[in-house]
Coordinates of N, CA and C in Angstrom, one line a residue:
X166 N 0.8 -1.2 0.0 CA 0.0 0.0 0.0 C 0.9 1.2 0.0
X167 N 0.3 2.0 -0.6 CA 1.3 3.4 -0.9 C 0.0 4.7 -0.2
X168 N 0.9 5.8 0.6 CA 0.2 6.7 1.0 C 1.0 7.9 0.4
X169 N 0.2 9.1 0.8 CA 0.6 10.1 0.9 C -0.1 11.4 2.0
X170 N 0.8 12.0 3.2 CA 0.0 12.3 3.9 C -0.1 13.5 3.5
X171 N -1.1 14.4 3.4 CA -1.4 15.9 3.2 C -2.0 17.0 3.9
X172 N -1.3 17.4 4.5 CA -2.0 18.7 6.0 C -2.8 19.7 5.3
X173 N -3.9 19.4 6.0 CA -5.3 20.5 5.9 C -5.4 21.4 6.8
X174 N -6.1 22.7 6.5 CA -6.4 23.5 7.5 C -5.7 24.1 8.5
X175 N -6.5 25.0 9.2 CA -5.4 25.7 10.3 C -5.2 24.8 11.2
X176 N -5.9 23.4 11.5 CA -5.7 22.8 12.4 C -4.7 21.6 12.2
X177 N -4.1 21.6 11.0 CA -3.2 20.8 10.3 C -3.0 19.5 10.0
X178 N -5.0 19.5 9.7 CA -4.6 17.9 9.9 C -4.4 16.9 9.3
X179 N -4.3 15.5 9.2 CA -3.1 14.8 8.3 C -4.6 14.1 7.6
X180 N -4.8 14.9 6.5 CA -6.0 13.8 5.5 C -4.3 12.9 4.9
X181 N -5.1 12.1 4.4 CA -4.2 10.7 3.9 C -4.6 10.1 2.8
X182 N -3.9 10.2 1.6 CA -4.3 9.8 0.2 C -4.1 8.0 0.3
X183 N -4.3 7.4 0.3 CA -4.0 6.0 0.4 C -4.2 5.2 -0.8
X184 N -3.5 4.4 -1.8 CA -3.8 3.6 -3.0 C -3.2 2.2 -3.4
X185 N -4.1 1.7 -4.1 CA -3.4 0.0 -4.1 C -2.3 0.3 -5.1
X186 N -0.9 -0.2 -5.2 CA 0.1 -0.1 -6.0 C -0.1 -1.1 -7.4
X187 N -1.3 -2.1 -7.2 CA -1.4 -2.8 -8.5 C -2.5 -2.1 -9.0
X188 N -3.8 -1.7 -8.9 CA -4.7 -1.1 -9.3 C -4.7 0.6 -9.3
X189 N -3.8 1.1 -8.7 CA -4.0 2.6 -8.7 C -5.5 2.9 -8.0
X190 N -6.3 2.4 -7.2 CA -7.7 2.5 -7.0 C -7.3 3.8 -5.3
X191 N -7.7 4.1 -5.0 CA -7.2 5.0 -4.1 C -8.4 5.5 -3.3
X192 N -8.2 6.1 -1.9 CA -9.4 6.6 -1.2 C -8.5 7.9 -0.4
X193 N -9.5 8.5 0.0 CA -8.9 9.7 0.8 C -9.6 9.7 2.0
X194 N -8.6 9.7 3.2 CA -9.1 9.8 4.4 C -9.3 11.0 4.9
X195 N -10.4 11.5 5.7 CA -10.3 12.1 6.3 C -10.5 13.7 6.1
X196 N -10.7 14.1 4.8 CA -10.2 15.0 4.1 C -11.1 16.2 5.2
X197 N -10.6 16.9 5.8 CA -10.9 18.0 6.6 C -10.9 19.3 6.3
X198 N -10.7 19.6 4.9 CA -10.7 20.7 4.1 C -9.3 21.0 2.9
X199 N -9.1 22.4 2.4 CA -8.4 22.6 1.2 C -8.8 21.7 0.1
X200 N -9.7 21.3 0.0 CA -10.0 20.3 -1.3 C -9.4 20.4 -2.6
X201 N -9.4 21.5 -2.8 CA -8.6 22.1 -4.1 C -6.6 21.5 -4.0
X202 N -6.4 21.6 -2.7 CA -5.1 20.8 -2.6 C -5.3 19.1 -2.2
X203 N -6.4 18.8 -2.0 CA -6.2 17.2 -1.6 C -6.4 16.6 -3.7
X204 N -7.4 17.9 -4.5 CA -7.5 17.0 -5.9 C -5.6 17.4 -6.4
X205 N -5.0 17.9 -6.1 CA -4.1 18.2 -6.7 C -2.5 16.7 -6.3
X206 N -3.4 17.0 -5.5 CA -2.3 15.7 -4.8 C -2.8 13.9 -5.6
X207 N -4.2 14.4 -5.8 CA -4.4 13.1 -6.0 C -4.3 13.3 -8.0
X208 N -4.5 14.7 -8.6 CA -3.8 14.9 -9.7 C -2.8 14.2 -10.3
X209 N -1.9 14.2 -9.3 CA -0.3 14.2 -9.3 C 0.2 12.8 -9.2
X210 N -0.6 12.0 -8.2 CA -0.1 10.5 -8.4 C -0.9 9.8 -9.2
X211 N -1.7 10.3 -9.8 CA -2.6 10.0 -11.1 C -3.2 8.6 -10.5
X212 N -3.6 8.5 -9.1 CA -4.9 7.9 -8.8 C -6.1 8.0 -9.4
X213 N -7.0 6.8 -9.2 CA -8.4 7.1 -8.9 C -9.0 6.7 -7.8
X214 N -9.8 7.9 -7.2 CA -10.7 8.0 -6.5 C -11.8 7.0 -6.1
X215 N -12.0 6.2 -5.3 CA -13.0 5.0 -5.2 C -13.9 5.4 -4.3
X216 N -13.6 6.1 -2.9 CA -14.1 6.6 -1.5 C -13.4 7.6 -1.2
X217 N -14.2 7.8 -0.1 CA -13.9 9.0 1.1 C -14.6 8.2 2.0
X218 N -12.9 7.8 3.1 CA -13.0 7.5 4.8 C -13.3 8.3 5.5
X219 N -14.0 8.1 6.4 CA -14.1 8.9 7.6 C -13.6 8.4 8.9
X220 N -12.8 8.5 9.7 CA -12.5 8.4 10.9 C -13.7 8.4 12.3
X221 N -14.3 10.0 11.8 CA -14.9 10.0 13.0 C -15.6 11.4 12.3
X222 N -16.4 12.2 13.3 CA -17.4 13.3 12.7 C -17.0 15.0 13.7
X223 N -15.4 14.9 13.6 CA -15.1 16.2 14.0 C -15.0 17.1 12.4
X224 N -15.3 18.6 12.8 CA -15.4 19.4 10.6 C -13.7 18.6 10.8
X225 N -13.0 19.3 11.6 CA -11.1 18.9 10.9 C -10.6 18.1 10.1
X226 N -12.0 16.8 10.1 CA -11.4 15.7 9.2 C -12.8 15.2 8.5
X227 N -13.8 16.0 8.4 CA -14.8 15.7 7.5 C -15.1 16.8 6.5
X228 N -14.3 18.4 6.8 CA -14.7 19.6 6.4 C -14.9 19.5 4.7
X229 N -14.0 18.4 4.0 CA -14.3 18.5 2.4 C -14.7 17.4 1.6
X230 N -15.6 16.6 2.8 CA -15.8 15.1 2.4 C -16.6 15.2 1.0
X231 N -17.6 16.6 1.4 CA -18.9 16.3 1.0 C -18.9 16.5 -0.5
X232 N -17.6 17.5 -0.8 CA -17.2 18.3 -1.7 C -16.9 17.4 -2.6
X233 N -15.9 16.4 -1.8 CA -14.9 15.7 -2.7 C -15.2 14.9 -3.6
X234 N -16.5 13.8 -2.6 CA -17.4 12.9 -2.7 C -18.0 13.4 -4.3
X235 N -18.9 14.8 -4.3 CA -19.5 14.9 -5.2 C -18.5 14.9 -6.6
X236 N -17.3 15.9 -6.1 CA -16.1 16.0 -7.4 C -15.9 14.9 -8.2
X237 N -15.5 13.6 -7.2 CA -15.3 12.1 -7.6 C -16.2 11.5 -8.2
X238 N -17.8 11.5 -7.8 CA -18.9 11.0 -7.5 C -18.5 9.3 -7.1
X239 N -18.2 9.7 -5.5 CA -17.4 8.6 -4.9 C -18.7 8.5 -3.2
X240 N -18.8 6.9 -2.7 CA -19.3 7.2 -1.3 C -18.6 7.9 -0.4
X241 N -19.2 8.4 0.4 CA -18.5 8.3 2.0 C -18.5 7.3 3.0
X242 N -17.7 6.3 3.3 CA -17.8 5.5 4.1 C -17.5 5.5 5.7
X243 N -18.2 5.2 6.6 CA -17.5 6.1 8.1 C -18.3 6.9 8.2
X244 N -17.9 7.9 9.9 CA -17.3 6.5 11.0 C -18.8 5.4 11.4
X245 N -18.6 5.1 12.6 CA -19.5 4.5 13.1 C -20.4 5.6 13.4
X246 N -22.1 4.6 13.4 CA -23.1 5.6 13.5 C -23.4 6.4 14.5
X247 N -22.1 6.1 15.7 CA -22.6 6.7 17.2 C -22.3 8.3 17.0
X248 N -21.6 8.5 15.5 CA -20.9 9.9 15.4 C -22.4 10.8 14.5
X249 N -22.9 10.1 14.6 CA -24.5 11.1 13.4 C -24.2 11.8 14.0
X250 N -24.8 12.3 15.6 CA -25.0 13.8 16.0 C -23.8 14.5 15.7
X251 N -22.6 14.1 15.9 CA -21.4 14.9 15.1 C -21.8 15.8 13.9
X252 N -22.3 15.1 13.1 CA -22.3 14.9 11.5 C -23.3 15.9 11.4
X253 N -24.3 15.7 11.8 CA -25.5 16.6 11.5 C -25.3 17.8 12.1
X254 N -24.7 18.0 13.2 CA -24.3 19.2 13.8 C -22.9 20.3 13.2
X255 N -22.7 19.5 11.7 CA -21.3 20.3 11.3 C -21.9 21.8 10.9
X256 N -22.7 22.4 10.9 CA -23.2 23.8 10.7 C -22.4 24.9 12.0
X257 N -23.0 23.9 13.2 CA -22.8 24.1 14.7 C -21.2 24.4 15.0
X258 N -20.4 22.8 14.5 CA -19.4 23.0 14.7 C -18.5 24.5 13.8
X259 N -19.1 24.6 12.9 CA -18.4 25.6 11.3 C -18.4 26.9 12.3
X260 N -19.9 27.4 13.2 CA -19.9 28.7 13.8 C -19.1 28.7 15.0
X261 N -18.3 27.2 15.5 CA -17.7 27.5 16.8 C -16.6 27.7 16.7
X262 N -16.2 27.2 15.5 CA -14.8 27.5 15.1 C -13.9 28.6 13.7
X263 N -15.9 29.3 13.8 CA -15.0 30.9 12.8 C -14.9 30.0 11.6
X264 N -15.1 29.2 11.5 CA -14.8 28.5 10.3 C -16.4 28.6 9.2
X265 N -16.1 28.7 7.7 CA -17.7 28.6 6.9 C -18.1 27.5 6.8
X266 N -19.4 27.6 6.5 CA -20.9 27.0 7.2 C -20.4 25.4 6.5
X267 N -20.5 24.4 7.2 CA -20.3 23.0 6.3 C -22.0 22.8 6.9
X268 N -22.4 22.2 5.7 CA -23.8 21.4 5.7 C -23.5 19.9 6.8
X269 N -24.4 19.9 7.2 CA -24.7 18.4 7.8 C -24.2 17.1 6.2
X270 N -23.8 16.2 6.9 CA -23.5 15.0 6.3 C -23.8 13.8 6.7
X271 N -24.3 13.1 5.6 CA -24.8 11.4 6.2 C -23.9 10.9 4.8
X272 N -23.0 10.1 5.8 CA -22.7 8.7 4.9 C -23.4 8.2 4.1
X273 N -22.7 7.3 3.2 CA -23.6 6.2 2.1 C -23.4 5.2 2.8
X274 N -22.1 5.1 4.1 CA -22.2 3.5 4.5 C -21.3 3.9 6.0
X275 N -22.4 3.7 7.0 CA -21.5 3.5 8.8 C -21.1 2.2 8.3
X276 N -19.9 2.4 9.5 CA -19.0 0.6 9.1 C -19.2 0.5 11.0
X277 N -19.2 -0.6 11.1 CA -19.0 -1.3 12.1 C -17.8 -2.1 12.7
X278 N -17.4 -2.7 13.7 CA -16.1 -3.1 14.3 C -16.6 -4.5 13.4
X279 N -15.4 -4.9 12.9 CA -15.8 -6.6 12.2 C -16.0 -6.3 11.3
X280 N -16.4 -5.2 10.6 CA -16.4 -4.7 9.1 C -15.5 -4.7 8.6
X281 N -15.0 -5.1 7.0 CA -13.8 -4.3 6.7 C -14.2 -3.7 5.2
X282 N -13.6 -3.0 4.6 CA -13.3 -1.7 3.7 C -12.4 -2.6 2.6
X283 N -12.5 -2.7 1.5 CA -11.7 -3.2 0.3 C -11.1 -1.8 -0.4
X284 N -9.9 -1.5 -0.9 CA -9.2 -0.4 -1.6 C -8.1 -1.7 -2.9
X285 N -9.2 -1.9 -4.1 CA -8.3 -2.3 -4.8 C -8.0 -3.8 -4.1
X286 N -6.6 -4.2 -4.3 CA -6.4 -5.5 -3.1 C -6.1 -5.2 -1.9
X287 N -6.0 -4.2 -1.4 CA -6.2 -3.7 0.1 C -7.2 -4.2 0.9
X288 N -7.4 -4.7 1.9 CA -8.3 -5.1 2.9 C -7.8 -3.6 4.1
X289 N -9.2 -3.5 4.8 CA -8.7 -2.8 6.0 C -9.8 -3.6 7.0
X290 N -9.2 -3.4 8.0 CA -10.3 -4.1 8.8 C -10.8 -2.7 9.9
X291 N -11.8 -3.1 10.5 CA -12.4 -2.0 11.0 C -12.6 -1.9 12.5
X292 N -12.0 -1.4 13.8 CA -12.0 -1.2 15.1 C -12.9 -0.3 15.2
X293 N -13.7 -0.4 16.3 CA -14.3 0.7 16.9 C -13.5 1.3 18.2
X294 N -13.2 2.6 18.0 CA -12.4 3.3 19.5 C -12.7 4.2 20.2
X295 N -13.7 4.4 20.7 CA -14.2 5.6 21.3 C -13.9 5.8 22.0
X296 N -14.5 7.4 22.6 CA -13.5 8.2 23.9 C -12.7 9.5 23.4
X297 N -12.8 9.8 22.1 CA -12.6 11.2 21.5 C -13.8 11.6 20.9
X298 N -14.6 10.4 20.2 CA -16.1 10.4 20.2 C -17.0 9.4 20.2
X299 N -17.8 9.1 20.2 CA -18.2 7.7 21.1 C -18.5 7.0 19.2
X300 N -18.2 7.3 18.2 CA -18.2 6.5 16.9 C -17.0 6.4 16.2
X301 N -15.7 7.0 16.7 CA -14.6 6.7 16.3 C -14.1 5.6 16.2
X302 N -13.9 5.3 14.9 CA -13.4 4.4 14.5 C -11.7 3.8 14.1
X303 N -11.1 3.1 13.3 CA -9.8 3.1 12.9 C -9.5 2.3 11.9
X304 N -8.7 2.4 10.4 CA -8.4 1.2 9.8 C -7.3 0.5 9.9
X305 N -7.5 -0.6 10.0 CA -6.0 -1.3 10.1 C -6.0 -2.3 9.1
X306 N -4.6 -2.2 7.9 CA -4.3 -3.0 7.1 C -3.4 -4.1 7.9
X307 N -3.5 -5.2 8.1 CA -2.6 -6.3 9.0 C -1.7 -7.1 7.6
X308 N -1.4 -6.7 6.4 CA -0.9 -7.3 6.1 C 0.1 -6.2 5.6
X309 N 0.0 -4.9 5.6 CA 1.2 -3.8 5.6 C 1.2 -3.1 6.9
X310 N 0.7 -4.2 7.7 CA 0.7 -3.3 8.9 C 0.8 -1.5 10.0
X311 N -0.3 -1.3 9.0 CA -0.4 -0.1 8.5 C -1.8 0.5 9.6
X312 N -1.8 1.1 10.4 CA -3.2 1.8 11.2 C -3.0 3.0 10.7
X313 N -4.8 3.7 10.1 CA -5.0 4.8 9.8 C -5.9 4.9 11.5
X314 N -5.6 5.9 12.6 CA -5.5 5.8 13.8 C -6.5 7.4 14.3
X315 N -7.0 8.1 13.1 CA -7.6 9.4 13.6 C -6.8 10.0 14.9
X316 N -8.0 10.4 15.5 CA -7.7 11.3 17.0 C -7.7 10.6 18.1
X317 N -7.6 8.6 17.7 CA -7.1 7.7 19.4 C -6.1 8.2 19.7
X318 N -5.0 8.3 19.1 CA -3.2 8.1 19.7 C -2.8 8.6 18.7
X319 N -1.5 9.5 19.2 CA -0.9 10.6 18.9 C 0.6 9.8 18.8
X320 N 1.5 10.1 18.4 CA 3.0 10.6 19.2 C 3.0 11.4 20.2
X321 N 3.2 10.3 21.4 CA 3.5 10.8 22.6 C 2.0 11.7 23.2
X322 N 1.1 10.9 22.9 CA -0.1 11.6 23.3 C -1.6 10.7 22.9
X323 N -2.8 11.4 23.3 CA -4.0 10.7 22.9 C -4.9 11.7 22.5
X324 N -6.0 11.3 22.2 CA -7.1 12.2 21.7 C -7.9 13.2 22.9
X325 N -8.0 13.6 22.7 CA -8.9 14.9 23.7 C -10.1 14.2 24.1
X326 N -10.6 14.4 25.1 CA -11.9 13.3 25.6 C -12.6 15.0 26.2
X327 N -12.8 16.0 25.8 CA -13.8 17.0 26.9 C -14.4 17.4 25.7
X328 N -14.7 16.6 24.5 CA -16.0 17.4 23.9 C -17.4 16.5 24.3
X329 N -18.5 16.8 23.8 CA -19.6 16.2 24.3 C -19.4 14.6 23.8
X330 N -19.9 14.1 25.3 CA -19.7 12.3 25.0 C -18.3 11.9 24.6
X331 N -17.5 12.5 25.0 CA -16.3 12.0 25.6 C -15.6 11.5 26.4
X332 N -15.1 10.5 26.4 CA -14.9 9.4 27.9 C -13.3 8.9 27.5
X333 N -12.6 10.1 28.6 CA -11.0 9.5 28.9 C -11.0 8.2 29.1
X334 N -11.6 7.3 29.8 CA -11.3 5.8 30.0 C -12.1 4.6 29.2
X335 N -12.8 5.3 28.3 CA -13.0 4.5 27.1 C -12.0 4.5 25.9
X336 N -11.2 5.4 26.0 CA -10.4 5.9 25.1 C -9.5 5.4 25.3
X337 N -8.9 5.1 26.8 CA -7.5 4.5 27.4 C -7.3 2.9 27.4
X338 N -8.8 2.8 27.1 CA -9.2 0.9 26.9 C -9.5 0.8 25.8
X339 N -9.5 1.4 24.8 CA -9.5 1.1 23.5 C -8.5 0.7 22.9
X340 N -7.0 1.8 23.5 CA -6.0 1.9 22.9 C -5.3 0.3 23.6
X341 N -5.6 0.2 24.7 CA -5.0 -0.8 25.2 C -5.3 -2.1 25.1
X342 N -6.7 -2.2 24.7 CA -7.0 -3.6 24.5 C -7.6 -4.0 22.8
X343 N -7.9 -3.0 22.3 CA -7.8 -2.8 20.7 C -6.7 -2.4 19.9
X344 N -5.7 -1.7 20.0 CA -4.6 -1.6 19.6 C -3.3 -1.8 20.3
X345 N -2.7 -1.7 20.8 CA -1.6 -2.4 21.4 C -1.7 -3.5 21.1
X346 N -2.6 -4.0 20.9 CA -2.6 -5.9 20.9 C -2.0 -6.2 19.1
X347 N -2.1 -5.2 18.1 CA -1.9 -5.3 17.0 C -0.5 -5.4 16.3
X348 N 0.2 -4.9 17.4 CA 1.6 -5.6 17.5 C 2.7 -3.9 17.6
X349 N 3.9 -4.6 18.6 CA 4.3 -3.7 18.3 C 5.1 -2.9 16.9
X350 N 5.0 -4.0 15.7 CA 5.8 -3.5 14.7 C 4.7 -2.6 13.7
X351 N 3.5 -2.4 14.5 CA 2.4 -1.7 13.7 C 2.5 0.2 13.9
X352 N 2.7 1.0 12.7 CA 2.6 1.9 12.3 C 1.8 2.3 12.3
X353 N 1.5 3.7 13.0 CA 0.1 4.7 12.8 C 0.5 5.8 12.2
X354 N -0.5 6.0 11.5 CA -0.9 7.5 11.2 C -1.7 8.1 12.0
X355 N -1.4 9.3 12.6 CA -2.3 9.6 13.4 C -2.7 11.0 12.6
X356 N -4.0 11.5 13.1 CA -4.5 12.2 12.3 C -4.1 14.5 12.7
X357 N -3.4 14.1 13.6 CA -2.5 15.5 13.5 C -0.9 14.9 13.9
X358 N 0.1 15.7 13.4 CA 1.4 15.3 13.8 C 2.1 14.4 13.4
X359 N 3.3 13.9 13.7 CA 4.3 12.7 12.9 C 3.3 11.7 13.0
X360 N 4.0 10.1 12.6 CA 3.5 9.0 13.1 C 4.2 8.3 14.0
X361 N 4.3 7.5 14.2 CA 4.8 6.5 15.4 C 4.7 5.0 15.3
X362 N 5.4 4.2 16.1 CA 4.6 3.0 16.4 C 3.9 2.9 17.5
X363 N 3.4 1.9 17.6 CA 2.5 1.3 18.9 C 3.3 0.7 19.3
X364 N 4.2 0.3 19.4 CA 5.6 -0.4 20.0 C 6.1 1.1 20.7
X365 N 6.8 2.0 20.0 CA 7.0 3.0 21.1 C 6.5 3.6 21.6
X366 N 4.7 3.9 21.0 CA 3.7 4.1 21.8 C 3.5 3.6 23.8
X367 N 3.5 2.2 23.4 CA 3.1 1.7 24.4 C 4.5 1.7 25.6
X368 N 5.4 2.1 25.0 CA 7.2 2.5 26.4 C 7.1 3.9 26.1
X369 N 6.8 4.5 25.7 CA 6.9 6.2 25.8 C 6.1 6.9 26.1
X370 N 4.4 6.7 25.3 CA 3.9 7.0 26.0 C 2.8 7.6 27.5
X371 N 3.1 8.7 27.5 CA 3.1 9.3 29.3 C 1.6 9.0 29.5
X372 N 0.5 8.9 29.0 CA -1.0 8.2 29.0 C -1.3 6.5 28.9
X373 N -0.1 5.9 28.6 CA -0.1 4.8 28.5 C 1.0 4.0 29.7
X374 N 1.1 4.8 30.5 CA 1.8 3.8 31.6 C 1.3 3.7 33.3

């Protein structure tokens, strides 16, 4: 699997072009705005477009799904359905953060834990992790060992748990008994900042010991 990660917005966050290296079939995660720079990127590696992932239903990483989707005439897949009031509230969210109006958004397809996502010959398989929002989700390829990880786990950090329906210790048991267990030679993307492993996640750290 081949990525490319691409920082959106003032909030800088890492949408993720992702594509099969035998089919060129490709999806974009996350895309949380600049749309005009996420087509340019996907321009350039002369992908095609199949989906738009969602992680979860903060605008940061849904702000140009709706956009894209229509550009491509591609689904939205994601997150899990515990995030609708997220989603329908993105008007809400656009006014709290000075940011313009995003319309409410419904997927073509919530995915569930035990679901998985086909990209080309890609498999991803699908975790549910809540605790940054109670429908956060995560993909994990186990045969490139690859986690697309949203706002669970950071480098050297975790997701924010004080927005509404946020629960620090569902978040801290997700990471520990849903990921960590995935090995420590498994790579995340996390969805602001470098990436990491979950190997030096789990000895470094400071929320995980």
């Amino acid at each position: 699997m081949d990525y490319q990660i691409i920082p959106v917005t003032a909030f800088a966050q890492n949408c993720s072009l992702i594509w099969c290296p035998e089919t060129r079939q490709a999806a974009i995660v996350d895309p949380g705005g600049d749309a005009e720079k996420i087509k340019a990127q996907v321009a350039e590696k002369a992908v095609t477009i199949t989906q738009i992932l969602l992680t979860h239903g903060h605008l940061d990483h849904v702000g140009a799904a709706a956009e894209l989707a229509a550009f491509y005439a591609v689904p939205v897949i994601g997150p899990h359905k515990a995030d609708a009031f997220w989603l329908d509230g993105l008007p809400d969210q656009s006014q709290m953060f000075g940011l313009a109006e995003c319309a409410p958004l419904t997927p073509d397809r919530w995915l569930e834990e035990g679901e998985t996502v086909q990209l080309g010959n890609i498999t991803f398989e699908i975790l549910l992790c809540p605790g940054h929002t109670p429908g956060h989700i995560v993909f994990f390829n186990r045969a490139d060992r690859l986690l697309i990880s949203g706002d669970v786990i950071f480098n050297g950090g975790v997701g924010r748990t004080d927005f509404p329906m946020g629960s620090h210790s569902d978040l801290i048991h997700a990471i520990k008994h849903k990921l960590l267990p995935l090995g420590d030679d498994v790579t995340f993307l996390p969805g602001h900042g470098p990436g990491s492993t979950l190997g030096r996640e789990r000895i470094s750290n400071p929320f995980l010991q």
